[in-house]
PDB file of C-alpha atoms in Angstrom:
ATOM      1  CA  MET A 107      15.205  24.008  -5.906  1.00 44.00           C
ATOM      2  CA  ALA A 108      16.334  21.514  -8.163  1.00 41.00           C
ATOM      3  CA  TRP A 109      19.565  20.418  -5.996  1.00 40.00           C
ATOM      4  CA  PHE A 110      16.466  20.249  -3.333  1.00 42.00           C
ATOM      5  CA  LEU A 111      14.170  17.817  -5.530  1.00 47.00           C
ATOM      6  CA  GLY A 112      17.470  15.996  -6.219  1.00 48.00           C
ATOM      7  CA  PHE A 113      18.186  14.926  -2.517  1.00 44.00           C
ATOM      8  CA  LEU A 114      14.685  14.082  -1.432  1.00 50.00           C
ATOM      9  CA  PHE A 115      14.811  11.630  -4.195  1.00 49.00           C
ATOM     10  CA  LEU A 116      17.870  10.138  -3.705  1.00 48.00           C
ATOM     11  CA  TYR A 117      17.117  10.240   0.019  1.00 47.00           C
ATOM     12  CA  PHE A 118      13.720   8.139  -0.321  1.00 50.00           C
ATOM     13  CA  ILE A 119      15.103   5.739  -2.871  1.00 47.00           C
ATOM     14  CA  SER A 120      17.934   4.774  -1.101  1.00 47.00           C
ATOM     15  CA  SER A 121      15.785   4.305   2.172  1.00 46.00           C
ATOM     16  CA  ALA A 122      13.282   1.811  -0.259  1.00 49.00           C
ATOM     17  CA  ASN A 123      13.742  -1.994  -0.383  1.00 50.00           C
ATOM     18  CA  ALA A 124      16.524  -3.256  -2.114  1.00 53.00           C
ATOM     19  CA  CYS A 125      15.179  -6.199  -3.316  1.00 70.00           C
ATOM     20  CA  ASP A 126      11.033  -5.295  -3.534  1.00 68.00           C
ATOM     21  CA  ARG A 127      10.516  -8.597  -6.300  1.00 69.00           C
ATOM     22  CA  CYS A 128      12.653 -11.122  -4.985  1.00 89.00           C
ATOM     23  CA  VAL A 129      10.708 -13.930  -3.122  1.00 94.00           C
ATOM     24  CA  TYR A 130      10.904 -14.867   0.092  1.00 96.00           C
ATOM     25  CA  GLN A 131      10.494 -17.822   2.498  1.00 97.00           C
ATOM     26  CA  SER A 132       8.989 -17.282   5.978  1.00 97.00           C
ATOM     27  CA  LYS A 133       5.615 -18.748   7.741  1.00 98.00           C
ATOM     28  CA  ALA A 134       1.442 -17.690   7.191  1.00 98.00           C
ATOM     29  CA  SER A 135      -1.430 -17.832   9.735  1.00 97.00           C
ATOM     30  CA  HIS A 136      -5.148 -16.428   8.931  1.00 96.00           C
ATOM     31  CA  LEU A 137      -7.625 -14.367  10.798  1.00 91.00           C
ATOM     32  CA  TYR A 138      -9.674 -16.437  13.476  1.00 82.00           C
ATOM     33  CA  ASP A 139     -12.075 -13.736  14.317  1.00 78.00           C
ATOM     34  CA  SER A 140     -13.454 -11.601  11.239  1.00 74.00           C
ATOM     35  CA  PRO A 141     -11.933  -8.379  12.031  1.00 79.00           C
ATOM     36  CA  THR A 142     -14.099  -4.923  13.068  1.00 71.00           C
ATOM     37  CA  THR A 143     -12.175  -3.074  10.948  1.00 74.00           C
ATOM     38  CA  TYR A 144      -9.972  -4.219   8.302  1.00 80.00           C
ATOM     39  CA  GLY A 145      -7.906  -1.061   7.427  1.00 79.00           C
ATOM     40  CA  GLY A 146      -5.885  -2.056  11.206  1.00 92.00           C
ATOM     41  CA  ALA A 147      -2.879   0.120  11.574  1.00 96.00           C
ATOM     42  CA  CYS A 148      -2.921   1.684   7.783  1.00 97.00           C
ATOM     43  CA  GLY A 149      -6.386   2.797   8.403  1.00 96.00           C
ATOM     44  CA  TYR A 150      -8.052   2.091   5.621  1.00 96.00           C
ATOM     45  CA  GLY A 151     -11.122   0.984   7.819  1.00 93.00           C
ATOM     46  CA  ASN A 152     -13.786  -0.799   5.960  1.00 92.00           C
ATOM     47  CA  VAL A 153     -13.050   0.770   2.409  1.00 93.00           C
ATOM     48  CA  ALA A 154     -10.150  -1.961   2.675  1.00 93.00           C
ATOM     49  CA  LEU A 155     -12.536  -4.479   1.343  1.00 93.00           C
ATOM     50  CA  GLN A 156     -13.458  -2.932  -1.499  1.00 93.00           C
ATOM     51  CA  PHE A 157     -10.242  -2.441  -3.319  1.00 94.00           C
ATOM     52  CA  SER A 158      -8.860  -5.827  -1.651  1.00 95.00           C
ATOM     53  CA  ASN A 159     -12.289  -7.846  -2.671  1.00 95.00           C
ATOM     54  CA  GLY A 160     -11.568  -9.583   1.033  1.00 95.00           C
ATOM     55  CA  TYR A 161      -8.197 -10.697   0.007  1.00 97.00           C
ATOM     56  CA  PHE A 162      -5.807  -8.538   2.361  1.00 96.00           C
ATOM     57  CA  ALA A 163      -3.236  -9.480   5.098  1.00 97.00           C
ATOM     58  CA  ALA A 164      -1.108  -7.730   8.157  1.00 96.00           C
ATOM     59  CA  ALA A 165       2.718  -7.966   7.696  1.00 97.00           C
ATOM     60  CA  VAL A 166       5.577  -7.359   9.882  1.00 97.00           C
ATOM     61  CA  PRO A 167       7.159  -4.259  10.831  1.00 96.00           C
ATOM     62  CA  SER A 168       9.965  -4.779   8.073  1.00 95.00           C
ATOM     63  CA  LEU A 169       7.152  -5.048   5.015  1.00 96.00           C
ATOM     64  CA  TYR A 170       4.424  -2.477   7.201  1.00 97.00           C
ATOM     65  CA  ARG A 171       7.885   0.094   7.001  1.00 97.00           C
ATOM     66  CA  GLN A 172       5.419   2.494   9.566  1.00 97.00           C
ATOM     67  CA  GLY A 173       3.182   2.725   7.189  1.00 97.00           C
ATOM     68  CA  VAL A 174       5.334   3.076   3.404  1.00 97.00           C
ATOM     69  CA  GLY A 175       3.940  -0.657   2.975  1.00 97.00           C
ATOM     70  CA  CYS A 176       0.386   0.330   3.417  1.00 97.00           C
ATOM     71  CA  GLY A 177      -1.162  -1.023   0.028  1.00 97.00           C
ATOM     72  CA  ALA A 178       1.816  -2.627  -1.225  1.00 97.00           C
ATOM     73  CA  CYS A 179       0.175  -6.261  -3.264  1.00 97.00           C
ATOM     74  CA  TYR A 180       2.115  -9.924  -2.220  1.00 98.00           C
ATOM     75  CA  GLN A 181       1.639 -12.949  -4.250  1.00 98.00           C
ATOM     76  CA  VAL A 182       1.632 -15.634  -1.671  1.00 98.00           C
ATOM     77  CA  ARG A 183       1.828 -19.786  -2.153  1.00 98.00           C
ATOM     78  CA  CYS A 184       1.069 -22.466   0.478  1.00 98.00           C
ATOM     79  CA  LYS A 185       4.714 -25.385   0.187  1.00 97.00           C
ATOM     80  CA  ASN A 186       2.396 -27.631   1.429  1.00 97.00           C
ATOM     81  CA  ARG A 187       1.758 -29.437  -1.172  1.00 96.00           C
ATOM     82  CA  ARG A 188      -0.765 -31.859   0.116  1.00 97.00           C
ATOM     83  CA  LEU A 189      -2.837 -29.496   0.584  1.00 98.00           C
ATOM     84  CA  CYS A 190      -1.948 -26.212  -1.296  1.00 98.00           C
ATOM     85  CA  ASN A 191      -2.052 -25.163  -5.291  1.00 98.00           C
ATOM     86  CA  THR A 192       0.826 -24.013  -7.006  1.00 96.00           C
ATOM     87  CA  ILE A 193      -0.795 -20.499  -7.945  1.00 96.00           C
ATOM     88  CA  GLY A 194      -1.116 -18.823  -3.858  1.00 98.00           C
ATOM     89  CA  THR A 195      -2.763 -16.270  -4.041  1.00 98.00           C
ATOM     90  CA  LYS A 196      -2.902 -12.119  -3.998  1.00 98.00           C
ATOM     91  CA  VAL A 197      -3.195 -10.064  -1.198  1.00 98.00           C
ATOM     92  CA  VAL A 198      -2.823  -6.075   0.020  1.00 97.00           C
ATOM     93  CA  LEU A 199      -1.555  -4.994   2.706  1.00 97.00           C
ATOM     94  CA  THR A 200      -3.434  -3.718   5.053  1.00 96.00           C
ATOM     95  CA  ASP A 201      -2.359  -3.404   8.518  1.00 96.00           C
ATOM     96  CA  GLN A 202       0.272  -4.741  10.944  1.00 96.00           C
ATOM     97  CA  ASN A 203       1.558  -7.899  12.178  1.00 94.00           C
ATOM     98  CA  ASN A 204       3.209  -7.883  15.862  1.00 91.00           C
ATOM     99  CA  ASP A 205       3.728 -11.335  16.134  1.00 86.00           C
ATOM    100  CA  ASN A 206       7.101 -12.812  14.718  1.00 84.00           C
ATOM    101  CA  ALA A 207       5.967 -16.421  14.206  1.00 92.00           C
ATOM    102  CA  THR A 208       4.907 -15.240  10.894  1.00 96.00           C
ATOM    103  CA  ASP A 209       5.635 -12.760   8.145  1.00 97.00           C
ATOM    104  CA  LEU A 210       1.875 -12.240   6.972  1.00 98.00           C
ATOM    105  CA  VAL A 211      -1.478 -13.086   8.452  1.00 97.00           C
ATOM    106  CA  LEU A 212      -3.914 -13.072   6.135  1.00 97.00           C
ATOM    107  CA  SER A 213      -7.863 -12.751   5.249  1.00 96.00           C
ATOM    108  CA  LYS A 214      -9.730 -15.954   5.768  1.00 96.00           C
ATOM    109  CA  ARG A 215     -10.435 -15.472   2.335  1.00 96.00           C
ATOM    110  CA  ALA A 216      -7.417 -15.047   1.048  1.00 98.00           C
ATOM    111  CA  PHE A 217      -5.627 -18.330   3.109  1.00 98.00           C
ATOM    112  CA  PHE A 218      -8.535 -20.622   1.919  1.00 98.00           C
ATOM    113  CA  THR A 219      -7.759 -19.412  -2.116  1.00 98.00           C
ATOM    114  CA  MET A 220      -4.116 -21.171  -1.282  1.00 98.00           C
ATOM    115  CA  ALA A 221      -5.760 -24.633  -0.789  1.00 98.00           C
ATOM    116  CA  LEU A 222      -6.350 -27.216  -3.382  1.00 98.00           C
ATOM    117  CA  ASN A 223     -10.077 -28.022  -4.585  1.00 97.00           C
ATOM    118  CA  GLY A 224     -11.877 -29.573  -1.366  1.00 97.00           C
ATOM    119  CA  LYS A 225      -8.811 -28.794   0.780  1.00 98.00           C
ATOM    120  CA  GLY A 226     -10.377 -25.359   1.831  1.00 97.00           C
ATOM    121  CA  ALA A 227     -10.644 -26.192   5.767  1.00 97.00           C
ATOM    122  CA  ASP A 228      -8.488 -28.509   6.269  1.00 98.00           C
ATOM    123  CA  LEU A 229      -6.022 -25.850   5.437  1.00 98.00           C
ATOM    124  CA  LEU A 230      -7.824 -23.500   7.670  1.00 97.00           C
ATOM    125  CA  ASN A 231      -7.775 -26.007  10.769  1.00 97.00           C
ATOM    126  CA  LEU A 232      -3.862 -26.614   9.981  1.00 97.00           C
ATOM    127  CA  GLY A 233      -3.785 -22.752  10.802  1.00 96.00           C
ATOM    128  CA  VAL A 234       0.196 -21.686   9.944  1.00 97.00           C
ATOM    129  CA  VAL A 235       1.564 -23.128   7.195  1.00 98.00           C
ATOM    130  CA  ASP A 236       5.237 -22.454   4.884  1.00 98.00           C
ATOM    131  CA  VAL A 237       4.453 -19.812   2.354  1.00 98.00           C
ATOM    132  CA  GLU A 238       6.236 -18.180  -0.029  1.00 98.00           C
ATOM    133  CA  TYR A 239       5.957 -14.402  -1.074  1.00 98.00           C
ATOM    134  CA  LYS A 240       7.053 -11.571  -2.992  1.00 96.00           C
ATOM    135  CA  ARG A 241       5.874  -7.942  -4.057  1.00 96.00           C
ATOM    136  CA  VAL A 242       3.723  -7.612  -7.123  1.00 96.00           C
ATOM    137  CA  ALA A 243       1.710  -4.957  -8.661  1.00 96.00           C
ATOM    138  CA  CYS A 244      -1.182  -3.820  -8.086  1.00 97.00           C
ATOM    139  CA  GLU A 245      -3.759  -3.432 -10.789  1.00 96.00           C
ATOM    140  CA  TYR A 246      -6.713  -1.863 -10.540  1.00 96.00           C
ATOM    141  CA  LYS A 247      -8.132  -1.224 -13.858  1.00 91.00           C
ATOM    142  CA  HIS A 248      -9.774   1.845 -15.194  1.00 90.00           C
ATOM    143  CA  LYS A 249      -9.337   3.116 -11.592  1.00 95.00           C
ATOM    144  CA  ASN A 250      -7.990   6.390 -11.152  1.00 97.00           C
ATOM    145  CA  LEU A 251      -5.706   7.108  -7.153  1.00 97.00           C
ATOM    146  CA  LEU A 252      -8.805   8.111  -5.110  1.00 98.00           C
ATOM    147  CA  VAL A 253      -8.246   9.972  -1.957  1.00 98.00           C
ATOM    148  CA  GLN A 254     -10.357   9.973   1.036  1.00 98.00           C
ATOM    149  CA  VAL A 255     -10.691  12.548   3.518  1.00 98.00           C
ATOM    150  CA  GLU A 256     -10.598  11.416   7.185  1.00 98.00           C
ATOM    151  CA  GLU A 257     -13.479  11.633   9.406  1.00 96.00           C
ATOM    152  CA  PHE A 258     -11.971  13.798  11.961  1.00 96.00           C
ATOM    153  CA  SER A 259     -10.454  16.410   9.437  1.00 98.00           C
ATOM    154  CA  TYR A 260     -11.955  19.512  10.233  1.00 96.00           C
ATOM    155  CA  ASN A 261     -12.160  22.492   7.186  1.00 96.00           C
ATOM    156  CA  PRO A 262     -10.491  24.764   7.528  1.00 94.00           C
ATOM    157  CA  PHE A 263      -8.440  23.879  10.443  1.00 96.00           C
ATOM    158  CA  TYR A 264      -6.836  20.317   9.950  1.00 98.00           C
ATOM    159  CA  LEU A 265      -7.410  17.813   6.793  1.00 98.00           C
ATOM    160  CA  ALA A 266      -6.533  14.726   6.729  1.00 98.00           C
ATOM    161  CA  ILE A 267      -6.013  12.130   3.722  1.00 98.00           C
ATOM    162  CA  LYS A 268      -5.548   8.676   2.918  1.00 98.00           C
ATOM    163  CA  PHE A 269      -4.868   7.295  -1.074  1.00 97.00           C
ATOM    164  CA  LEU A 270      -6.995   4.638  -1.756  1.00 97.00           C
ATOM    165  CA  TYR A 271      -6.279   2.298  -5.421  1.00 97.00           C
ATOM    166  CA  GLN A 272      -2.213   2.983  -5.644  1.00 96.00           C
ATOM    167  CA  GLY A 273      -1.235   1.043  -7.980  1.00 96.00           C
ATOM    168  CA  GLY A 274       1.691  -0.568  -9.733  1.00 95.00           C
ATOM    169  CA  GLN A 275       4.741  -1.147  -7.248  1.00 94.00           C
ATOM    170  CA  THR A 276       5.261   1.802  -5.375  1.00 94.00           C
ATOM    171  CA  ASP A 277       6.109   3.424  -2.523  1.00 96.00           C
ATOM    172  CA  MET A 278       4.367   6.823  -1.545  1.00 96.00           C
ATOM    173  CA  VAL A 279       6.793   8.486   0.680  1.00 96.00           C
ATOM    174  CA  ALA A 280       6.310  12.764   0.339  1.00 97.00           C
ATOM    175  CA  VAL A 281       2.769  14.123  -0.431  1.00 98.00           C
ATOM    176  CA  ASP A 282       2.747  17.964  -0.540  1.00 98.00           C
ATOM    177  CA  ILE A 283      -0.606  20.678  -1.068  1.00 98.00           C
ATOM    178  CA  ALA A 284      -1.543  23.857  -2.298  1.00 98.00           C
ATOM    179  CA  GLN A 285      -3.972  26.148  -3.076  1.00 98.00           C
ATOM    180  CA  VAL A 286      -5.034  25.121  -7.694  1.00 98.00           C
ATOM    181  CA  GLY A 287      -3.084  27.745  -9.219  1.00 96.00           C
ATOM    182  CA  THR A 288       0.171  28.907  -7.050  1.00 97.00           C
ATOM    183  CA  SER A 289       3.172  27.074  -6.453  1.00 95.00           C
ATOM    184  CA  GLU A 290       3.095  27.540  -2.479  1.00 96.00           C
ATOM    185  CA  TRP A 291       3.127  23.891  -1.750  1.00 98.00           C
ATOM    186  CA  SER A 292       3.054  22.709   1.810  1.00 98.00           C
ATOM    187  CA  HIS A 293       4.712  19.837   3.109  1.00 98.00           C
ATOM    188  CA  MET A 294       1.867  17.058   4.673  1.00 98.00           C
ATOM    189  CA  LYS A 295       3.248  14.486   7.059  1.00 98.00           C
ATOM    190  CA  ARG A 296       2.690  11.032   7.875  1.00 98.00           C
ATOM    191  CA  SER A 297       0.185  10.540  10.417  1.00 98.00           C
ATOM    192  CA  TYR A 298      -0.080   6.663  10.721  1.00 97.00           C
ATOM    193  CA  GLY A 299      -0.112   3.952   8.579  1.00 97.00           C
ATOM    194  CA  ALA A 300      -1.661   5.463   5.514  1.00 97.00           C
ATOM    195  CA  VAL A 301      -2.703   8.303   6.452  1.00 98.00           C
ATOM    196  CA  TRP A 302      -1.420  12.186   6.192  1.00 98.00           C
ATOM    197  CA  GLU A 303      -2.413  15.305   7.515  1.00 98.00           C
ATOM    198  CA  ILE A 304      -1.621  18.878   7.991  1.00 98.00           C
ATOM    199  CA  ASN A 305      -3.218  21.463   9.564  1.00 97.00           C
ATOM    200  CA  ASN A 306      -1.785  25.184   8.032  1.00 94.00           C
ATOM    201  CA  ILE A 307      -4.740  24.361   5.203  1.00 97.00           C
ATOM    202  CA  PRO A 308      -4.142  26.047   2.206  1.00 97.00           C
ATOM    203  CA  GLU A 309      -7.072  28.248   1.188  1.00 96.00           C
ATOM    204  CA  GLY A 310      -9.396  27.478  -1.596  1.00 97.00           C
ATOM    205  CA  SER A 311      -9.259  24.220  -3.915  1.00 98.00           C
ATOM    206  CA  LEU A 312      -6.683  22.199  -3.642  1.00 98.00           C
ATOM    207  CA  GLN A 313      -4.268  20.585  -5.504  1.00 98.00           C
ATOM    208  CA  LEU A 314      -1.627  17.495  -4.688  1.00 98.00           C
ATOM    209  CA  ARG A 315       2.026  16.487  -5.591  1.00 98.00           C
ATOM    210  CA  MET A 316       3.075  13.251  -4.367  1.00 97.00           C
ATOM    211  CA  VAL A 317       6.666  11.349  -4.650  1.00 96.00           C
ATOM    212  CA  VAL A 318       6.276   8.293  -6.330  1.00 95.00           C
ATOM    213  CA  THR A 319       9.137   5.304  -5.614  1.00 93.00           C
ATOM    214  CA  SER A 320       9.321   2.384  -7.484  1.00 86.00           C
ATOM    215  CA  GLY A 321      12.047   0.059  -6.637  1.00 76.00           C
ATOM    216  CA  TYR A 322      15.460   2.541  -7.043  1.00 74.00           C
ATOM    217  CA  ASP A 323      12.987   4.895  -9.466  1.00 79.00           C
ATOM    218  CA  GLY A 324      10.952   7.935  -8.632  1.00 87.00           C
ATOM    219  CA  LYS A 325       8.937  10.648  -9.589  1.00 92.00           C
ATOM    220  CA  TRP A 326       6.656  13.029  -8.740  1.00 94.00           C
ATOM    221  CA  VAL A 327       2.657  12.794  -9.494  1.00 96.00           C
ATOM    222  CA  TRP A 328       0.795  16.053  -9.876  1.00 97.00           C
ATOM    223  CA  ALA A 329      -2.891  16.004  -9.170  1.00 97.00           C
ATOM    224  CA  LYS A 330      -3.883  19.392 -10.378  1.00 95.00           C
ATOM    225  CA  SER A 331      -7.271  20.015  -8.778  1.00 95.00           C
ATOM    226  CA  VAL A 332      -8.189  17.089  -6.305  1.00 97.00           C
ATOM    227  CA  LEU A 333      -9.825  19.038  -3.263  1.00 98.00           C
ATOM    228  CA  PRO A 334     -13.261  21.765  -3.408  1.00 98.00           C
ATOM    229  CA  ALA A 335     -12.878  24.456  -0.710  1.00 97.00           C
ATOM    230  CA  ASP A 336     -15.650  23.343   0.484  1.00 97.00           C
ATOM    231  CA  TRP A 337     -14.179  19.266   1.406  1.00 98.00           C
ATOM    232  CA  LYS A 338     -16.627  17.339   3.071  1.00 97.00           C
ATOM    233  CA  SER A 339     -14.964  14.938   6.126  1.00 97.00           C
ATOM    234  CA  GLY A 340     -15.323  11.165   4.697  1.00 97.00           C
ATOM    235  CA  ALA A 341     -15.670  12.755   1.153  1.00 98.00           C
ATOM    236  CA  ILE A 342     -13.692  10.421  -1.370  1.00 98.00           C
ATOM    237  CA  TYR A 343     -12.566  12.784  -4.223  1.00 98.00           C
ATOM    238  CA  ASP A 344     -10.770  11.485  -7.452  1.00 98.00           C
ATOM    239  CA  THR A 345      -7.386  12.495  -8.304  1.00 98.00           C
ATOM    240  CA  GLY A 346      -7.626  12.226 -12.194  1.00 97.00           C
ATOM    241  CA  VAL A 347      -4.368  10.100 -12.170  1.00 97.00           C
ATOM    242  CA  GLN A 348      -2.998   6.743 -12.115  1.00 96.00           C
ATOM    243  CA  ILE A 349      -0.040   5.427 -10.710  1.00 94.00           C
ATOM    244  CA  ASN A 350       1.091   1.636 -12.174  1.00 92.00           C
ATOM    245  CA  ASP A 351       4.568   2.138 -12.237  1.00 89.00           C
ATOM    246  CA  ILE A 352       6.945  -1.284 -11.715  1.00 82.00           C
ATOM    247  CA  ALA A 353       9.831  -1.489  -9.747  1.00 70.00           C
ATOM    248  CA  LYS A 354      13.226  -0.704 -11.563  1.00 66.00           C
ATOM    249  CA  GLU A 355      16.296  -2.614  -8.781  1.00 59.00           C
ATOM    250  CA  SER A 356      18.973  -4.346  -9.030  1.00 57.00           C
ATOM    251  CA  CYS A 357      17.796  -8.152  -8.175  1.00 59.00           C
ATOM    252  CA  PRO A 358      19.878 -11.006  -7.536  1.00 59.00           C
ATOM    253  CA  PRO A 359      19.270 -13.482 -10.509  1.00 56.00           C
ATOM    254  CA  TRP A 360      18.350 -16.708  -7.785  1.00 55.00           C
ATOM    255  CA  GLN A 361      16.316 -14.501  -6.166  1.00 58.00           C
ATOM    256  CA  CYS A 362      14.347 -12.206  -8.241  1.00 60.00           C
ATOM    257  CA  GLY A 363      10.632 -13.261  -8.844  1.00 56.00           C
ATOM    258  CA  ASP A 364       9.847 -11.838 -11.971  1.00 54.00           C
ATOM    259  CA  LYS A 365       9.566 -15.298 -14.009  1.00 56.00           C
ATOM    260  CA  PRO A 366       6.162 -17.297 -12.772  1.00 54.00           C
ATOM    261  CA  TRP A 367       6.681 -19.805 -10.535  1.00 55.00           C
ATOM    262  CA  LYS A 368       6.256 -23.207 -11.451  1.00 53.00           C
TER     263      LYS A 368
END
C-alpha cells in the first residue's frame, strides 16, 4: 500500500500547475446578465454566493482543469490606470469560460471592485480590460471544510457530494469513502466540476479521506466521521477539518507573485 500511495502522490503532484503563484497577463470581462445559477460548471449552485460573497469568476479550460480548479482563488488587477485601482479584486473560480478571448469572466461585483472611486460605471461600460492575475490562498476564517450532498443523491444507492470552504492554495484530486471504524476504502470519481460520486455506497455512518495537493506538495486529509447513516439529499455536513495549505513550488523569481503588487 505504501508504494501505491507514493505513486499516487507523484502522479497528482506532477500533473499540478507548476507555477501557481506566477503572475499572468491576459484580459477579463464581466457577466452582463444575472446568471440563473452561480455555481456554473463547478456545480456549486447558488451556494457559491455564500462562500464567494458575490466575488466569483469563470475561467478558461487551462484554469478550470476539468473541475480540479473549482474553488481556487485568484487576485485580479486591471491595468487601465485611468479607471482602475492598484489593488484589484479577489475571486473564487466557480465556472468554465469557453471564450478564449479572455482568461476570466468576473461577476459584476468583482469587476466593479477593480475600479477607482467613481469610475465603476465607466469600467463596466468598457466591458473588457487588460489584467494581470495570480492564484492566491482562499481564506475562510473559522470555517471547516463542509460537504454538501447533491439533490440527486439517493440513499442507499447513489451518493454525490461537493466540498465547500476549501481553503488555502490547494487542489482536491482524489476522494475515498468508507464506513466509520473500518479501513475498507472505496474510491469516488469526479462526476463533473467539484462534484464527486459513487454508486456502491458503504453501509452505516461514513468517513472520508481526500488527497489534497498544493504546488509540488500533497497529503491525505482524513475526516473521521462526516455523513450519518441516514444522510439526506441537499444536506450540508461538517467534516471537522480545515484546509489552509499554501503551494510549495519552483517559481521563477521574475514570475513569482509572492511579493505584494505595487
